[in-house]
Amino acid sequence: MTILSDLQQLHHPLFSQHNVQVKIKRDDLIHPIISGNKWRKLKYNLVHAKKHRNINGVLSFGGSYSNHIHALAFACYQQNIPCIGVIRGEAIYANNFTLSWARHWGMKLIFVDRKTYKCRHDSQYITLLQQEYPAYFIVPEGGSNELAVPGVAEVITELNQQTEFDTLMTPVGSGGTLAGLIAGDKSNGNTDHKILGIAVLKGADYLVNDVKALLPVQAKKHNNWQILTNFHRGGYAKFSSDDVMRIMEFSQTTGVDFEPVYSGKMVLALLDLLEQGYFKAGEKIVLLHTGGMQGLGGMIERGILNAKDWATPKSCDNE
Ligand SMILES: *Cc1c(COP(=O)(O)O)cnc(C)c1O
């Protein structure tokens, strides 16, 4: 799984108006439908799973439209590793866009009610699951554990070969991706890079501690990063029709597709920050396109988005 994703220059009237340069790291193109950052986070988790003789599968957690579950199912299929998805919700979701693919790639699904799902981080529940599936390596929801960090850090290694930059922006959900970027960035000290996370969920101030907890010791003192928590647009997977319009317009202008849960919120934050005069003249900004385009399939399926407006991913039924 060696990856080198493209870096592309973006053009937009607001960029010239505010005298900034914007490039985008296309982790969404790592694979036609596998989410970029989940792929990166899984890399060393799967290396670990394969290396240990007493492990012969991977078990993880997700909602019924989870990018992580989707990516895990495919990665395990590709590497011939058995996998189990513990899914929040009812078995009827097994036929939705995301989980049809997961099953297609051989993932075994276990549906749990919302109350049980809430225990996914509790050590007692994990111990029980581990007893039930002793040969399975348990990866937390979203794939955000310590093994995720070196995989995401490779984004920085690649970027350093591709460009100079001042600010790197990424959407933030659980914080694993941001932690990987911070750990990978050695520029701290001469502070020539700033890493800026855009929280996609509401009330996300706790994320600072979650990110710190994931950082390896030598990166815990890095202070060239920040999480902006005012750009969630109402909460996780919430957005207005105006938000949708602005993301679509941005896609038309730049020629890059986004989705409104993660990458689209980063785009909206960028546009708002530009208008607020947040960036200095001449600033070189890189956006990390974290992928997640499969998520559009479920949103179109549920009528939340209109198929004609978005880069509709291929459904499993047409395989
Ligand atoms: C999960 C996800 C994120 C958030 O990553 P975290 O490591 O959980 O912060 C961002 N973008 C996409 C497309 C995702 O699927």
Coordinates of C-alpha atoms and ligand atoms in Angstrom, one line a residue:
M1 CA 0.0 0.0 0.0
T2 CA 2.5 2.7 -1.0
I3 CA 0.7 5.9 -1.7
L4 CA 1.7 9.1 -3.3
S5 CA -1.3 11.3 -3.9
D6 CA -1.3 14.2 -6.3
L7 CA -1.0 17.8 -5.2
Q8 CA -2.9 20.3 -7.4
Q9 CA -3.1 24.0 -7.6
L10 CA -6.6 25.5 -7.2
H11 CA -7.9 28.6 -8.9
H12 CA -10.6 30.7 -7.5
P13 CA -11.4 34.5 -7.7
L14 CA -11.2 34.8 -3.9
F15 CA -7.7 33.4 -3.8
S16 CA -6.4 36.1 -6.1
Q17 CA -8.4 38.8 -4.4
H18 CA -6.9 37.8 -1.0
N19 CA -3.5 37.1 -2.5
V20 CA -3.1 33.5 -1.3
Q21 CA -2.0 30.4 -3.0
V22 CA -4.1 27.3 -2.5
K23 CA -3.2 23.7 -3.4
I24 CA -5.0 20.5 -2.6
K25 CA -3.5 17.1 -1.7
R26 CA -5.8 14.7 -3.4
D27 CA -6.0 11.8 -0.9
D28 CA -9.5 11.3 -2.3
L29 CA -7.9 9.9 -5.4
I30 CA -5.8 7.3 -3.7
H31 CA -8.5 4.8 -4.7
P32 CA -11.7 5.3 -6.9
I33 CA -14.0 4.9 -3.9
I34 CA -11.9 4.3 -0.8
S35 CA -11.8 7.2 1.6
G36 CA -8.3 8.8 1.7
N37 CA -7.6 9.4 5.3
K38 CA -9.2 6.1 6.4
W39 CA -6.8 4.3 4.1
R40 CA -3.9 6.1 5.6
K41 CA -5.0 5.4 9.2
L42 CA -5.5 1.7 8.4
K43 CA -2.1 1.2 6.8
Y44 CA -0.1 0.3 9.9
N45 CA -3.1 -1.3 11.7
L46 CA -3.2 -3.9 8.9
V47 CA 0.6 -4.3 8.9
H48 CA 0.3 -5.0 12.7
A49 CA -2.6 -7.5 12.1
K50 CA -0.7 -9.4 9.6
K51 CA 2.6 -9.5 11.5
H52 CA 1.2 -11.2 14.6
R53 CA 0.6 -14.9 14.4
N54 CA -2.2 -15.0 17.0
I55 CA -4.2 -12.3 15.1
N56 CA -6.1 -13.5 12.0
G57 CA -8.7 -10.8 11.6
V58 CA -9.6 -7.2 12.3
L59 CA -12.8 -6.0 14.1
S60 CA -13.9 -2.4 14.2
F61 CA -16.9 -0.1 14.7
G62 CA -18.9 2.4 12.7
G63 CA -22.3 3.9 11.9
S64 CA -24.2 2.4 9.0
Y65 CA -22.8 4.9 6.4
S66 CA -19.3 4.9 7.9
N67 CA -16.3 5.8 5.6
H68 CA -14.1 3.8 8.0
I69 CA -16.1 0.6 7.7
H70 CA -16.2 0.9 4.0
A71 CA -12.5 1.5 3.7
L72 CA -11.7 -1.3 6.2
A73 CA -13.8 -3.8 4.3
F74 CA -12.1 -3.1 1.1
A75 CA -8.6 -3.0 2.5
C76 CA -9.1 -6.3 4.3
Y77 CA -10.6 -7.8 1.1
Q78 CA -7.5 -6.7 -0.8
Q79 CA -5.1 -8.0 1.7
N80 CA -7.0 -11.2 2.4
I81 CA -7.7 -10.4 6.1
P82 CA -11.0 -11.5 7.7
C83 CA -12.9 -8.6 9.2
I84 CA -15.9 -7.8 11.3
G85 CA -17.8 -4.5 11.5
V86 CA -19.8 -3.8 14.7
I87 CA -22.5 -1.5 13.3
R88 CA -24.7 0.9 15.1
G89 CA -28.4 0.3 14.2
E90 CA -30.7 -2.3 12.7
A91 CA -29.9 -5.2 10.4
I92 CA -32.0 -3.5 7.6
Y93 CA -29.0 -1.2 7.0
A94 CA -27.1 -4.1 5.6
N95 CA -28.6 -3.3 2.2
N96 CA -27.7 0.4 2.2
F97 CA -25.0 1.9 -0.1
T98 CA -22.1 1.6 2.3
L99 CA -22.8 -1.7 3.9
S100 CA -23.7 -3.5 0.6
W101 CA -20.2 -2.7 -0.5
A102 CA -18.8 -3.8 2.9
R103 CA -20.6 -7.2 2.6
H104 CA -19.6 -7.4 -1.1
W105 CA -16.0 -7.3 0.0
G106 CA -16.6 -10.0 2.7
M107 CA -17.0 -8.1 5.9
K108 CA -19.1 -9.8 8.5
L109 CA -21.5 -7.3 10.0
I110 CA -22.8 -7.4 13.6
F111 CA -25.6 -4.9 14.4
V112 CA -25.9 -3.5 17.9
D113 CA -28.4 -1.1 19.4
R114 CA -27.5 2.5 20.1
K115 CA -27.0 1.8 23.8
T116 CA -24.5 -1.0 23.2
Y117 CA -22.8 1.1 20.6
K118 CA -22.2 3.8 23.1
C119 CA -19.9 1.3 25.0
R120 CA -17.5 1.0 22.0
H121 CA -14.7 2.8 23.9
D122 CA -15.3 1.1 27.3
S123 CA -12.6 -1.3 28.3
Q124 CA -15.2 -3.8 29.8
Y125 CA -17.1 -4.0 26.5
I126 CA -13.8 -4.3 24.5
T127 CA -12.7 -7.1 26.8
L128 CA -16.0 -8.9 26.2
L129 CA -15.7 -8.5 22.5
Q130 CA -12.1 -9.7 22.6
Q131 CA -13.1 -12.8 24.5
E132 CA -15.8 -13.5 21.9
Y133 CA -13.4 -12.9 19.0
P134 CA -10.0 -13.8 20.4
A135 CA -8.2 -13.9 17.1
Y136 CA -9.3 -10.4 16.1
F137 CA -7.3 -7.2 16.4
I138 CA -9.8 -4.6 17.6
V139 CA -9.4 -1.1 16.0
P140 CA -11.4 1.8 17.4
E141 CA -14.1 3.6 15.5
G142 CA -12.7 5.7 12.7
G143 CA -9.4 3.8 12.9
S144 CA -8.0 6.5 15.2
N145 CA -5.4 4.8 17.4
E146 CA -1.6 5.1 17.8
L147 CA -1.0 3.0 14.7
A148 CA -3.0 5.4 12.6
V149 CA -0.6 8.2 13.3
P150 CA 2.5 7.0 11.3
G151 CA 0.2 6.3 8.3
V152 CA -1.2 9.8 8.2
A153 CA 2.3 11.3 9.0
E154 CA 3.3 10.1 5.5
V155 CA 1.1 12.8 4.1
I156 CA 3.7 15.3 5.4
T157 CA 6.6 13.3 4.0
E158 CA 5.0 13.4 0.6
L159 CA 4.1 17.1 0.9
N160 CA 7.6 18.0 1.8
Q161 CA 8.7 16.5 -1.5
Q162 CA 5.9 18.2 -3.4
T163 CA 5.7 21.8 -2.2
E164 CA 6.5 24.5 0.3
F165 CA 3.6 25.6 2.4
D166 CA 2.6 27.8 5.3
T167 CA -0.7 26.4 6.4
L168 CA -2.1 22.9 6.0
M169 CA -5.9 22.5 6.5
T170 CA -7.8 19.3 7.3
P171 CA -11.3 18.4 8.5
V172 CA -11.4 16.9 12.0
G173 CA -13.7 14.2 13.2
S174 CA -12.1 12.0 15.9
G175 CA -8.7 13.8 15.6
G176 CA -6.6 10.8 14.3
T177 CA -5.8 12.5 11.0
L178 CA -4.8 15.8 12.6
A179 CA -2.6 13.9 15.1
G180 CA -0.9 12.1 12.3
L181 CA -0.2 15.4 10.5
I182 CA 1.2 17.0 13.7
A183 CA 3.4 14.0 14.4
G184 CA 4.7 14.0 10.8
D185 CA 5.6 17.7 10.7
K186 CA 9.1 18.3 11.8
S187 CA 8.9 22.0 11.2
N188 CA 7.9 22.9 14.7
G189 CA 10.5 25.1 16.4
N190 CA 11.1 27.2 13.4
T191 CA 7.3 27.4 13.1
D192 CA 7.2 27.6 9.4
H193 CA 4.2 25.3 9.1
K194 CA 0.8 25.8 10.7
I195 CA -1.6 22.9 10.9
L196 CA -5.2 23.9 11.0
G197 CA -8.0 21.5 11.8
I198 CA -11.6 22.3 11.1
A199 CA -13.9 20.4 13.5
V200 CA -16.9 19.0 11.7
L201 CA -18.9 18.4 14.9
K202 CA -20.5 20.6 17.4
G203 CA -18.9 21.3 20.9
A204 CA -15.6 19.9 19.8
D205 CA -13.3 21.6 22.3
Y206 CA -12.5 18.2 23.8
L207 CA -10.7 17.3 20.6
V208 CA -7.6 19.1 21.6
N209 CA -7.1 16.6 24.4
D210 CA -8.0 13.6 22.2
V211 CA -5.4 14.7 19.6
K212 CA -2.7 15.2 22.3
A213 CA -3.5 11.7 23.6
L214 CA -2.7 10.2 20.2
L215 CA 0.5 12.1 19.7
P216 CA 3.8 10.3 20.2
V217 CA 5.9 11.7 23.1
Q218 CA 8.2 13.8 21.0
A219 CA 5.3 15.5 19.2
K220 CA 3.3 16.3 22.3
K221 CA 5.1 19.6 22.7
H222 CA 4.4 20.7 19.2
N223 CA 2.4 23.9 19.3
N224 CA 2.1 24.8 15.6
W225 CA -1.5 23.4 15.4
Q226 CA -5.0 24.6 16.2
I227 CA -8.6 23.3 15.9
L228 CA -11.2 25.8 14.8
T229 CA -14.6 24.7 16.3
N230 CA -16.9 27.3 14.8
F231 CA -17.3 25.8 11.4
H232 CA -19.4 22.7 12.1
R233 CA -22.5 24.2 10.4
G234 CA -24.9 22.8 13.1
G235 CA -23.3 19.5 13.9
Y236 CA -22.0 16.3 12.5
A237 CA -23.4 15.6 9.0
K238 CA -25.6 18.7 9.3
F239 CA -25.5 21.4 6.7
S240 CA -27.9 24.0 5.1
S241 CA -29.0 24.3 1.5
D242 CA -26.9 27.4 1.3
D243 CA -23.8 25.4 2.5
V244 CA -24.5 22.8 -0.2
M245 CA -24.8 25.6 -2.9
R246 CA -21.5 27.1 -1.8
I247 CA -19.7 23.7 -1.9
M248 CA -21.1 22.9 -5.3
E249 CA -20.1 26.3 -6.6
F250 CA -16.6 25.8 -5.3
S251 CA -16.4 22.4 -7.0
Q252 CA -17.5 24.0 -10.3
T253 CA -14.9 26.8 -10.0
T254 CA -12.0 24.5 -9.0
G255 CA -13.0 21.3 -10.8
V256 CA -12.6 19.2 -7.6
D257 CA -15.5 17.2 -6.1
F258 CA -16.2 17.4 -2.4
E259 CA -18.8 16.0 0.0
P260 CA -20.6 18.1 2.7
V261 CA -19.7 16.1 5.8
Y262 CA -15.9 16.6 6.0
S263 CA -14.0 18.1 3.0
G264 CA -16.9 20.4 2.1
K265 CA -16.9 21.9 5.6
M266 CA -13.2 22.5 5.3
V267 CA -13.9 24.4 2.0
L268 CA -16.6 26.5 3.7
A269 CA -14.2 27.3 6.5
L270 CA -11.5 28.3 4.0
L271 CA -14.0 30.6 2.2
D272 CA -15.2 32.2 5.5
L273 CA -11.6 32.6 6.8
L274 CA -10.6 34.3 3.6
E275 CA -13.5 36.7 3.9
Q276 CA -12.5 37.4 7.5
G277 CA -9.0 38.3 6.4
Y278 CA -7.5 35.4 8.4
F279 CA -4.7 34.6 6.1
K280 CA -1.7 36.9 5.4
A281 CA -0.8 38.2 2.0
G282 CA 1.2 35.6 0.0
E283 CA 0.2 32.8 2.3
K284 CA 0.6 29.3 0.8
I285 CA -2.2 27.1 1.9
V286 CA -2.6 23.3 1.3
L287 CA -6.0 21.6 1.8
L288 CA -6.0 17.9 2.6
H289 CA -8.8 16.3 0.7
T290 CA -9.5 13.4 3.0
G291 CA -11.8 11.6 0.6
G292 CA -15.1 10.1 1.9
M293 CA -16.8 10.4 -1.4
Q294 CA -18.5 7.0 -0.9
G295 CA -20.6 8.8 1.8
L296 CA -22.4 10.7 -1.0
G297 CA -23.9 7.3 -2.1
G298 CA -25.8 7.0 1.2
M299 CA -26.9 10.7 1.2
I300 CA -28.3 10.4 -2.3
E301 CA -29.9 7.1 -1.4
R302 CA -31.6 8.8 1.6
G303 CA -32.7 11.8 -0.5
I304 CA -30.5 14.2 1.5
L305 CA -28.7 15.2 -1.6
N306 CA -29.6 15.3 -5.3
A307 CA -27.8 12.8 -7.5
K308 CA -27.4 15.2 -10.4
D309 CA -25.5 17.7 -8.3
W310 CA -22.8 15.4 -7.0
A311 CA -20.1 13.0 -8.1
T312 CA -22.2 9.9 -7.5
P313 CA -20.1 6.9 -6.5
K314 CA -20.7 3.6 -8.1
S315 CA -23.2 1.4 -6.2
C316 CA -22.6 -2.2 -5.4
D317 CA -25.7 -3.3 -7.2
N318 CA -24.1 -2.3 -10.5
E319 CA -21.0 -4.4 -9.9
Ligands
LIG1 C1 -13.2 10.2 9.1 C2 -13.0 11.3 8.2 C3 -12.4 12.5 8.6 C4 -12.0 12.8 10.0 O1 -10.8 12.1 10.3 P1 -10.5 11.9 11.9 O2 -9.2 11.2 11.8 O3 -11.6 11.1 12.5 O4 -10.4 13.3 12.5 C5 -12.2 13.5 7.6 N1 -12.6 13.3 6.3 C6 -13.1 12.1 5.9 C7 -13.5 12.0 4.5 C8 -13.4 11.1 6.8 O5 -14.0 10.0 6.4

